Amino acid sequence: MKWDYAPAPESRDSATIKPRYDLFIGGRFVAPTDGTVVSTVNPATEEVLAEVAFAGPGDVALAVEAARGAAAGWAALPALERGKYLFRIARLLQERARELAIVETLDGGKPIRESRDVDVPLAAAHFFSYAGWADKLQYAFAGREFAPRGVVGQVVPWNFPLLMAAWKLAPALATGNTAVLKPAETTPLTALLLAEIIEEAGLPDGVVNIIPGDGSAGASLVRSDVDKVAFTGSTAVGKEIQRALAGTGKGLTLELGGKSANIVFEDAALDQAVEGIIEGIFFNQGHVCCAGSRLLLQESVAEEVVRKLWARMERLRVGDPLDKNTDVGAINSAEQLARITSMVEAGEREGATRRSVSCALPEAGYWFAPTMFLDVAPANRIAVEEIFGPVVSVTTFRSPGEAVEKANNSAYGLAAGVWTDNGAKAFEVASKLRAGVVWQNTYNKFDPTAAFGGYKESGFGREGGPAGLSPYVRFGG
């Protein structure tokens, strides 16, 4: 007798995707003046979902001009009133949660249970949290004098389109700034639904402007007349932005790539750790900046953990992202699939042992089976470079000191995980890890009241909690 899951597809009836979406500038949707219109595609089926206007340089300038025109009025609004607007946005996100989750899954390829249970609720939670902070900023800033920066340009990635928009817009609005947001070119739809919500919430015209576009639109926004730039994306692009803004006096925060270590000690609850490893690397197909892509196992339990992990990986369900039973959905784009494939081939060429789950992959769309690499050397590309896919590399260590040394042997420093039932050991190791976030006996757990950000080539600045407010203000008289 064989037990299996019956299909449990989420109905698309709760989400209406318009044939075309324009730019959201000055409180209304407008056609691009010098931009183009492109198709956004479902990566699981390669089906065209909608036509989306992309901003050109002139459209970027119009959006910044609209934000500049609204800046003084928004900053002068009583803080309690600004908080009420954020609260309305949060409530509308909740009301449209099912629709947003479906569209996020269709446009990005992630499993519906992740969109439904993580992305959308956390996006609403960030707006709720910063709605509460709007009239309490003097406590966040310890009584220092402050003022909003003015107009902020924000560029968000394709892996968490709605959530990253919330991370950036909510603190910017709470502190009295206006914003121009550029969503990623492959996943613009939920940002445009957020524009509809902002319109419904009645925000003054120009306070939030949302302009989909490609990398050239992002470059135009960074170099435009904005007072602060917030970027989440690749380290290479982050470095270009930093060079472009050097000496300009503009504020900048960067949340970039990662190659995060997930450290399992011999005294950990191993079954719990295996679930955390799965969550750390296969959540959202590994399209996570802080993914636990470097698994460090203490030698005494390495063989057992690998055995348990492989058995668990073989039970992962890969397939239709709209199926509520799916664990691993589609890779976001053909370009990203090509990069993952190239990195995995490099790992094999360099002598690591590849183990990929044997599963039937759909013929259409972009897919990659969950993969583990054993016998990984510290200098292997798969141990050093960010893959941004469902691929975990396994290495071993003998002592806590060696674990810390190997974990910190990276150009990145975004996150880490520590698995042990010894609290003193956990705190000692965590204090020595050069990572912005360290989880103990869990992984990929986020809260709007907690700060997130990295060190080294993972960027600088923090998002979330009261620490996420500071980048959006100027201190002093």
Short mmCIF file of N, CA, C and O in Angstrom, two decimals, residues 274-379:
data_model
loop_
_atom_site.label_atom_id
_atom_site.label_comp_id
_atom_site.label_asym_id
_atom_site.label_seq_id
_atom_site.Cartn_x
_atom_site.Cartn_y
_atom_site.Cartn_z
N VAL A 274 17.00 18.84 11.44
CA VAL A 274 16.78 18.50 10.04
C VAL A 274 15.62 19.32 9.47
O VAL A 274 15.69 19.82 8.34
N GLU A 275 14.55 19.48 10.25
CA GLU A 275 13.44 20.32 9.78
C GLU A 275 13.91 21.76 9.58
O GLU A 275 13.49 22.44 8.64
N GLY A 276 14.77 22.23 10.47
CA GLY A 276 15.30 23.58 10.33
C GLY A 276 16.21 23.73 9.12
O GLY A 276 16.22 24.78 8.48
N ILE A 277 16.96 22.68 8.82
CA ILE A 277 17.81 22.71 7.63
C ILE A 277 16.95 22.80 6.37
O ILE A 277 17.23 23.58 5.46
N ILE A 278 15.89 22.00 6.34
CA ILE A 278 14.95 22.02 5.21
C ILE A 278 14.36 23.42 5.05
O ILE A 278 14.32 23.98 3.95
N GLU A 279 13.90 24.00 6.15
CA GLU A 279 13.31 25.34 6.12
C GLU A 279 14.35 26.37 5.70
O GLU A 279 14.05 27.32 4.99
N GLY A 280 15.58 26.15 6.13
CA GLY A 280 16.62 27.13 5.88
C GLY A 280 17.06 27.20 4.43
O GLY A 280 17.45 28.28 3.97
N ILE A 281 17.01 26.09 3.70
CA ILE A 281 17.54 26.11 2.34
C ILE A 281 16.49 25.89 1.27
O ILE A 281 16.63 26.40 0.14
N PHE A 282 15.40 25.19 1.55
CA PHE A 282 14.43 24.90 0.50
C PHE A 282 13.20 25.79 0.55
O PHE A 282 12.35 25.72 -0.33
N PHE A 283 13.09 26.63 1.57
CA PHE A 283 12.01 27.62 1.61
C PHE A 283 12.15 28.54 0.40
O PHE A 283 13.24 29.04 0.10
N ASN A 284 11.07 28.74 -0.32
CA ASN A 284 11.05 29.61 -1.51
C ASN A 284 12.13 29.17 -2.52
O ASN A 284 12.79 29.99 -3.15
N GLN A 285 12.30 27.84 -2.65
CA GLN A 285 13.27 27.27 -3.60
C GLN A 285 14.69 27.76 -3.38
O GLN A 285 15.50 27.81 -4.31
N GLY A 286 15.00 28.19 -2.16
CA GLY A 286 16.33 28.72 -1.89
C GLY A 286 16.52 30.14 -2.37
O GLY A 286 17.63 30.69 -2.28
N HIS A 287 15.44 30.77 -2.87
CA HIS A 287 15.50 32.18 -3.30
C HIS A 287 15.38 33.08 -2.07
O HIS A 287 14.43 33.85 -1.92
N VAL A 288 16.35 32.98 -1.19
CA VAL A 288 16.33 33.74 0.06
C VAL A 288 17.75 34.24 0.34
O VAL A 288 18.70 33.44 0.33
N CYS A 289 17.89 35.54 0.57
CA CYS A 289 19.23 36.10 0.79
C CYS A 289 19.93 35.45 1.98
O CYS A 289 21.15 35.28 1.97
N CYS A 290 19.16 35.10 3.00
CA CYS A 290 19.75 34.55 4.22
C CYS A 290 19.61 33.02 4.27
O CYS A 290 19.73 32.42 5.35
N ALA A 291 19.39 32.38 3.14
CA ALA A 291 19.23 30.92 3.11
C ALA A 291 20.42 30.23 3.76
O ALA A 291 21.57 30.64 3.59
N GLY A 292 20.15 29.17 4.51
CA GLY A 292 21.21 28.41 5.17
C GLY A 292 21.88 27.46 4.19
O GLY A 292 21.76 26.23 4.30
N SER A 293 22.59 28.03 3.24
CA SER A 293 23.13 27.24 2.13
C SER A 293 24.43 26.52 2.46
O SER A 293 24.85 25.62 1.73
N ARG A 294 25.09 26.91 3.58
CA ARG A 294 26.30 26.19 4.04
C ARG A 294 25.94 25.43 5.31
O ARG A 294 25.74 26.04 6.36
N LEU A 295 25.84 24.13 5.22
CA LEU A 295 25.49 23.30 6.37
C LEU A 295 26.77 22.78 7.01
O LEU A 295 27.54 22.04 6.38
N LEU A 296 27.02 23.17 8.26
CA LEU A 296 28.20 22.74 9.00
C LEU A 296 27.76 21.74 10.06
O LEU A 296 26.96 22.07 10.96
N LEU A 297 28.26 20.49 9.96
CA LEU A 297 27.85 19.42 10.87
C LEU A 297 29.03 18.97 11.72
O LEU A 297 30.14 18.76 11.20
N GLN A 298 28.79 18.81 13.03
CA GLN A 298 29.84 18.26 13.88
C GLN A 298 30.11 16.82 13.46
O GLN A 298 29.18 16.04 13.20
N GLU A 299 31.38 16.46 13.38
CA GLU A 299 31.77 15.17 12.80
C GLU A 299 31.06 13.99 13.44
O GLU A 299 30.69 13.03 12.76
N SER A 300 30.87 14.02 14.76
CA SER A 300 30.30 12.87 15.45
C SER A 300 28.86 12.56 15.04
O SER A 300 28.39 11.44 15.23
N VAL A 301 28.15 13.56 14.48
CA VAL A 301 26.75 13.32 14.07
C VAL A 301 26.54 13.56 12.58
O VAL A 301 25.41 13.49 12.10
N ALA A 302 27.62 13.86 11.86
CA ALA A 302 27.47 14.24 10.46
C ALA A 302 26.79 13.15 9.64
O ALA A 302 25.86 13.42 8.87
N GLU A 303 27.22 11.91 9.81
CA GLU A 303 26.65 10.82 9.02
C GLU A 303 25.17 10.65 9.31
O GLU A 303 24.36 10.46 8.39
N GLU A 304 24.80 10.74 10.58
CA GLU A 304 23.39 10.57 10.95
C GLU A 304 22.54 11.72 10.41
O GLU A 304 21.43 11.50 9.90
N VAL A 305 23.05 12.95 10.51
CA VAL A 305 22.28 14.09 10.02
C VAL A 305 22.11 14.00 8.51
O VAL A 305 21.01 14.24 7.98
N VAL A 306 23.16 13.64 7.79
CA VAL A 306 23.06 13.51 6.33
C VAL A 306 22.02 12.45 5.97
O VAL A 306 21.21 12.63 5.04
N ARG A 307 22.04 11.33 6.69
CA ARG A 307 21.07 10.27 6.41
C ARG A 307 19.64 10.75 6.64
O ARG A 307 18.76 10.55 5.79
N LYS A 308 19.40 11.41 7.76
CA LYS A 308 18.07 11.92 8.06
C LYS A 308 17.66 13.02 7.08
O LYS A 308 16.50 13.09 6.66
N LEU A 309 18.62 13.87 6.74
CA LEU A 309 18.31 14.98 5.82
C LEU A 309 17.94 14.45 4.44
O LEU A 309 16.98 14.93 3.82
N TRP A 310 18.70 13.47 3.96
CA TRP A 310 18.40 12.93 2.65
C TRP A 310 17.02 12.26 2.64
O TRP A 310 16.25 12.42 1.67
N ALA A 311 16.71 11.53 3.69
CA ALA A 311 15.40 10.89 3.77
C ALA A 311 14.29 11.95 3.75
O ALA A 311 13.23 11.75 3.13
N ARG A 312 14.54 13.05 4.43
CA ARG A 312 13.54 14.14 4.45
C ARG A 312 13.45 14.83 3.09
O ARG A 312 12.35 15.17 2.63
N MET A 313 14.58 15.02 2.44
CA MET A 313 14.57 15.65 1.12
C MET A 313 13.79 14.82 0.12
O MET A 313 13.09 15.35 -0.76
N GLU A 314 13.89 13.50 0.23
CA GLU A 314 13.19 12.62 -0.72
C GLU A 314 11.67 12.71 -0.55
O GLU A 314 10.93 12.28 -1.44
N ARG A 315 11.22 13.23 0.59
CA ARG A 315 9.77 13.39 0.80
C ARG A 315 9.26 14.76 0.39
O ARG A 315 8.05 15.02 0.48
N LEU A 316 10.15 15.65 -0.04
CA LEU A 316 9.70 16.97 -0.48
C LEU A 316 8.88 16.84 -1.76
O LEU A 316 9.23 16.09 -2.67
N ARG A 317 7.82 17.58 -1.82
CA ARG A 317 6.96 17.55 -3.00
C ARG A 317 7.29 18.76 -3.88
O ARG A 317 7.14 19.91 -3.46
N VAL A 318 7.74 18.49 -5.08
CA VAL A 318 8.11 19.52 -6.05
C VAL A 318 7.05 19.55 -7.14
O VAL A 318 6.71 18.52 -7.72
N GLY A 319 6.51 20.74 -7.40
CA GLY A 319 5.49 20.80 -8.44
C GLY A 319 4.66 22.06 -8.39
O GLY A 319 5.16 23.12 -7.97
N ASP A 320 3.42 21.96 -8.80
CA ASP A 320 2.51 23.10 -8.96
C ASP A 320 2.52 23.99 -7.73
O ASP A 320 2.10 23.59 -6.65
N PRO A 321 2.98 25.22 -7.85
CA PRO A 321 3.02 26.10 -6.67
C PRO A 321 1.65 26.41 -6.09
O PRO A 321 1.55 26.74 -4.89
N LEU A 322 0.60 26.30 -6.89
CA LEU A 322 -0.74 26.57 -6.37
C LEU A 322 -1.32 25.40 -5.59
O LEU A 322 -2.38 25.52 -4.98
N ASP A 323 -0.65 24.25 -5.61
CA ASP A 323 -1.10 23.10 -4.82
C ASP A 323 -0.67 23.32 -3.37
O ASP A 323 0.50 23.56 -3.08
N LYS A 324 -1.60 23.21 -2.45
CA LYS A 324 -1.31 23.47 -1.03
C LYS A 324 -0.36 22.44 -0.43
O LYS A 324 0.18 22.66 0.66
N ASN A 325 -0.16 21.31 -1.10
CA ASN A 325 0.77 20.29 -0.61
C ASN A 325 2.20 20.48 -1.12
O ASN A 325 3.10 19.77 -0.68
N THR A 326 2.41 21.41 -2.03
CA THR A 326 3.73 21.59 -2.63
C THR A 326 4.71 22.19 -1.64
O THR A 326 4.40 23.16 -0.94
N ASP A 327 5.91 21.62 -1.58
CA ASP A 327 6.98 22.13 -0.72
C ASP A 327 7.96 23.02 -1.49
O ASP A 327 8.49 23.98 -0.94
N VAL A 328 8.26 22.65 -2.72
CA VAL A 328 9.24 23.37 -3.54
C VAL A 328 8.59 23.71 -4.87
O VAL A 328 8.15 22.82 -5.60
N GLY A 329 8.52 24.99 -5.17
CA GLY A 329 7.85 25.43 -6.38
C GLY A 329 8.82 25.64 -7.52
O GLY A 329 9.84 24.98 -7.63
N ALA A 330 8.48 26.60 -8.39
CA ALA A 330 9.24 26.85 -9.60
C ALA A 330 10.36 27.86 -9.36
O ALA A 330 10.22 28.77 -8.55
N ILE A 331 11.46 27.69 -10.09
CA ILE A 331 12.52 28.69 -10.09
C ILE A 331 11.97 29.94 -10.76
O ILE A 331 11.20 29.87 -11.73
N ASN A 332 12.37 31.10 -10.28
CA ASN A 332 11.72 32.35 -10.67
C ASN A 332 11.81 32.68 -12.15
O ASN A 332 10.90 33.29 -12.71
N SER A 333 12.89 32.32 -12.81
CA SER A 333 13.06 32.71 -14.21
C SER A 333 14.03 31.76 -14.90
O SER A 333 14.79 31.03 -14.26
N ALA A 334 14.03 31.80 -16.22
CA ALA A 334 14.98 31.00 -17.00
C ALA A 334 16.41 31.42 -16.70
O ALA A 334 17.32 30.59 -16.63
N GLU A 335 16.60 32.73 -16.50
CA GLU A 335 17.95 33.23 -16.20
C GLU A 335 18.46 32.67 -14.88
O GLU A 335 19.62 32.25 -14.78
N GLN A 336 17.59 32.66 -13.85
CA GLN A 336 18.02 32.14 -12.56
C GLN A 336 18.24 30.63 -12.61
O GLN A 336 19.18 30.11 -11.99
N LEU A 337 17.42 29.93 -13.36
CA LEU A 337 17.62 28.49 -13.51
C LEU A 337 18.97 28.20 -14.17
O LEU A 337 19.69 27.26 -13.76
N ALA A 338 19.34 28.99 -15.16
CA ALA A 338 20.62 28.80 -15.82
C ALA A 338 21.77 29.03 -14.85
O ALA A 338 22.78 28.31 -14.89
N ARG A 339 21.64 30.03 -13.95
CA ARG A 339 22.71 30.28 -12.97
C ARG A 339 22.83 29.11 -12.00
O ARG A 339 23.93 28.67 -11.68
N ILE A 340 21.70 28.61 -11.49
CA ILE A 340 21.74 27.48 -10.56
C ILE A 340 22.39 26.27 -11.22
O ILE A 340 23.27 25.62 -10.64
N THR A 341 21.98 25.99 -12.45
CA THR A 341 22.54 24.85 -13.18
C THR A 341 24.04 25.00 -13.37
O THR A 341 24.81 24.04 -13.18
N SER A 342 24.47 26.19 -13.71
CA SER A 342 25.90 26.45 -13.91
C SER A 342 26.69 26.24 -12.63
O SER A 342 27.77 25.63 -12.64
N MET A 343 26.16 26.71 -11.50
CA MET A 343 26.86 26.56 -10.23
C MET A 343 26.93 25.10 -9.81
O MET A 343 27.96 24.64 -9.30
N VAL A 344 25.87 24.35 -10.03
CA VAL A 344 25.86 22.93 -9.67
C VAL A 344 26.86 22.17 -10.54
O VAL A 344 27.60 21.29 -10.04
N GLU A 345 26.91 22.48 -11.80
CA GLU A 345 27.90 21.84 -12.68
C GLU A 345 29.32 22.16 -12.23
O GLU A 345 30.21 21.30 -12.28
N ALA A 346 29.54 23.40 -11.77
CA ALA A 346 30.86 23.77 -11.26
C ALA A 346 31.20 22.96 -10.02
O ALA A 346 32.35 22.53 -9.84
N GLY A 347 30.21 22.74 -9.15
CA GLY A 347 30.45 21.93 -7.96
C GLY A 347 30.88 20.51 -8.31
O GLY A 347 31.79 19.95 -7.67
N GLU A 348 30.25 19.93 -9.31
CA GLU A 348 30.63 18.58 -9.74
C GLU A 348 32.03 18.57 -10.34
O GLU A 348 32.82 17.66 -10.08
N ARG A 349 32.34 19.57 -11.15
CA ARG A 349 33.67 19.63 -11.77
C ARG A 349 34.77 19.75 -10.73
O ARG A 349 35.87 19.22 -10.92
N GLU A 350 34.47 20.45 -9.62
CA GLU A 350 35.48 20.68 -8.60
C GLU A 350 35.58 19.53 -7.60
O GLU A 350 36.31 19.63 -6.61
N GLY A 351 34.85 18.45 -7.82
CA GLY A 351 35.04 17.25 -7.04
C GLY A 351 34.05 16.99 -5.92
O GLY A 351 34.15 15.96 -5.24
N ALA A 352 33.07 17.87 -5.71
CA ALA A 352 32.06 17.61 -4.68
C ALA A 352 31.09 16.53 -5.18
O ALA A 352 30.91 16.34 -6.38
N THR A 353 30.48 15.83 -4.23
CA THR A 353 29.55 14.75 -4.57
C THR A 353 28.12 15.28 -4.56
O THR A 353 27.62 15.73 -3.53
N ARG A 354 27.48 15.21 -5.71
CA ARG A 354 26.12 15.74 -5.85
C ARG A 354 25.08 14.66 -5.60
O ARG A 354 25.19 13.54 -6.10
N ARG A 355 24.05 15.02 -4.83
CA ARG A 355 22.89 14.15 -4.65
C ARG A 355 21.65 14.99 -4.87
O ARG A 355 21.34 15.90 -4.09
N SER A 356 20.96 14.74 -5.97
CA SER A 356 19.72 15.47 -6.28
C SER A 356 18.54 14.52 -6.14
O SER A 356 18.62 13.35 -6.52
N VAL A 357 17.46 15.02 -5.60
CA VAL A 357 16.26 14.22 -5.41
C VAL A 357 15.72 13.79 -6.77
O VAL A 357 15.65 14.58 -7.71
N SER A 358 15.36 12.52 -6.87
CA SER A 358 14.78 12.00 -8.11
C SER A 358 13.28 12.24 -8.07
O SER A 358 12.55 11.62 -7.29
N CYS A 359 12.83 13.17 -8.89
CA CYS A 359 11.40 13.49 -8.90
C CYS A 359 11.01 13.92 -10.31
O CYS A 359 11.84 14.42 -11.08
N ALA A 360 9.75 13.72 -10.63
CA ALA A 360 9.25 14.11 -11.94
C ALA A 360 9.02 15.62 -11.95
O ALA A 360 8.24 16.15 -11.13
N LEU A 361 9.69 16.31 -12.85
CA LEU A 361 9.54 17.75 -12.95
C LEU A 361 8.61 18.08 -14.11
O LEU A 361 8.66 17.43 -15.16
N PRO A 362 7.75 19.08 -13.96
CA PRO A 362 6.85 19.45 -15.06
C PRO A 362 7.63 19.81 -16.32
O PRO A 362 8.75 20.31 -16.26
N GLU A 363 7.02 19.55 -17.48
CA GLU A 363 7.69 19.82 -18.75
C GLU A 363 7.79 21.31 -19.03
O GLU A 363 8.79 21.79 -19.56
N ALA A 364 6.76 22.06 -18.68
CA ALA A 364 6.78 23.51 -18.89
C ALA A 364 7.26 24.19 -17.61
O ALA A 364 7.16 23.64 -16.51
N GLY A 365 7.79 25.39 -17.74
CA GLY A 365 8.24 26.13 -16.58
C GLY A 365 9.70 25.89 -16.26
O GLY A 365 10.42 25.21 -16.99
N TYR A 366 10.12 26.44 -15.11
CA TYR A 366 11.53 26.41 -14.70
C TYR A 366 11.64 25.68 -13.37
O TYR A 366 11.09 26.13 -12.36
N TRP A 367 12.36 24.57 -13.36
CA TRP A 367 12.38 23.70 -12.19
C TRP A 367 13.79 23.20 -11.91
O TRP A 367 14.60 23.02 -12.82
N PHE A 368 14.06 22.96 -10.63
CA PHE A 368 15.33 22.34 -10.24
C PHE A 368 15.08 21.49 -9.01
O PHE A 368 14.49 21.95 -8.02
N ALA A 369 15.52 20.24 -9.06
CA ALA A 369 15.29 19.32 -7.95
C ALA A 369 16.15 19.69 -6.74
O ALA A 369 17.29 20.12 -6.90
N PRO A 370 15.62 19.55 -5.53
CA PRO A 370 16.42 19.81 -4.32
C PRO A 370 17.71 19.00 -4.34
O PRO A 370 17.70 17.81 -4.65
N THR A 371 18.81 19.67 -4.02
CA THR A 371 20.14 19.08 -4.21
C THR A 371 21.01 19.29 -2.97
O THR A 371 20.98 20.34 -2.34
N MET A 372 21.80 18.25 -2.66
CA MET A 372 22.78 18.30 -1.58
C MET A 372 24.16 17.98 -2.15
O MET A 372 24.29 17.10 -3.01
N PHE A 373 25.17 18.71 -1.69
CA PHE A 373 26.55 18.42 -2.06
C PHE A 373 27.32 17.95 -0.83
O PHE A 373 27.32 18.63 0.20
N LEU A 374 27.98 16.81 -0.96
CA LEU A 374 28.87 16.30 0.07
C LEU A 374 30.31 16.43 -0.41
O LEU A 374 30.56 16.74 -1.58
N ASP A 375 31.26 16.19 0.50
CA ASP A 375 32.69 16.28 0.16
C ASP A 375 33.04 17.65 -0.41
O ASP A 375 33.80 17.77 -1.39
N VAL A 376 32.50 18.68 0.20
CA VAL A 376 32.71 20.05 -0.29
C VAL A 376 33.97 20.63 0.35
O VAL A 376 34.12 20.62 1.58
N ALA A 377 34.86 21.15 -0.49
CA ALA A 377 36.06 21.81 0.01
C ALA A 377 35.76 23.28 0.26
O ALA A 377 34.92 23.87 -0.42
N PRO A 378 36.44 23.91 1.24
CA PRO A 378 36.15 25.32 1.56
C PRO A 378 36.30 26.27 0.38
O PRO A 378 35.64 27.31 0.35
N ALA A 379 37.14 25.93 -0.59
CA ALA A 379 37.37 26.81 -1.72
C ALA A 379 36.46 26.53 -2.91
O ALA A 379 36.50 27.26 -3.91
#
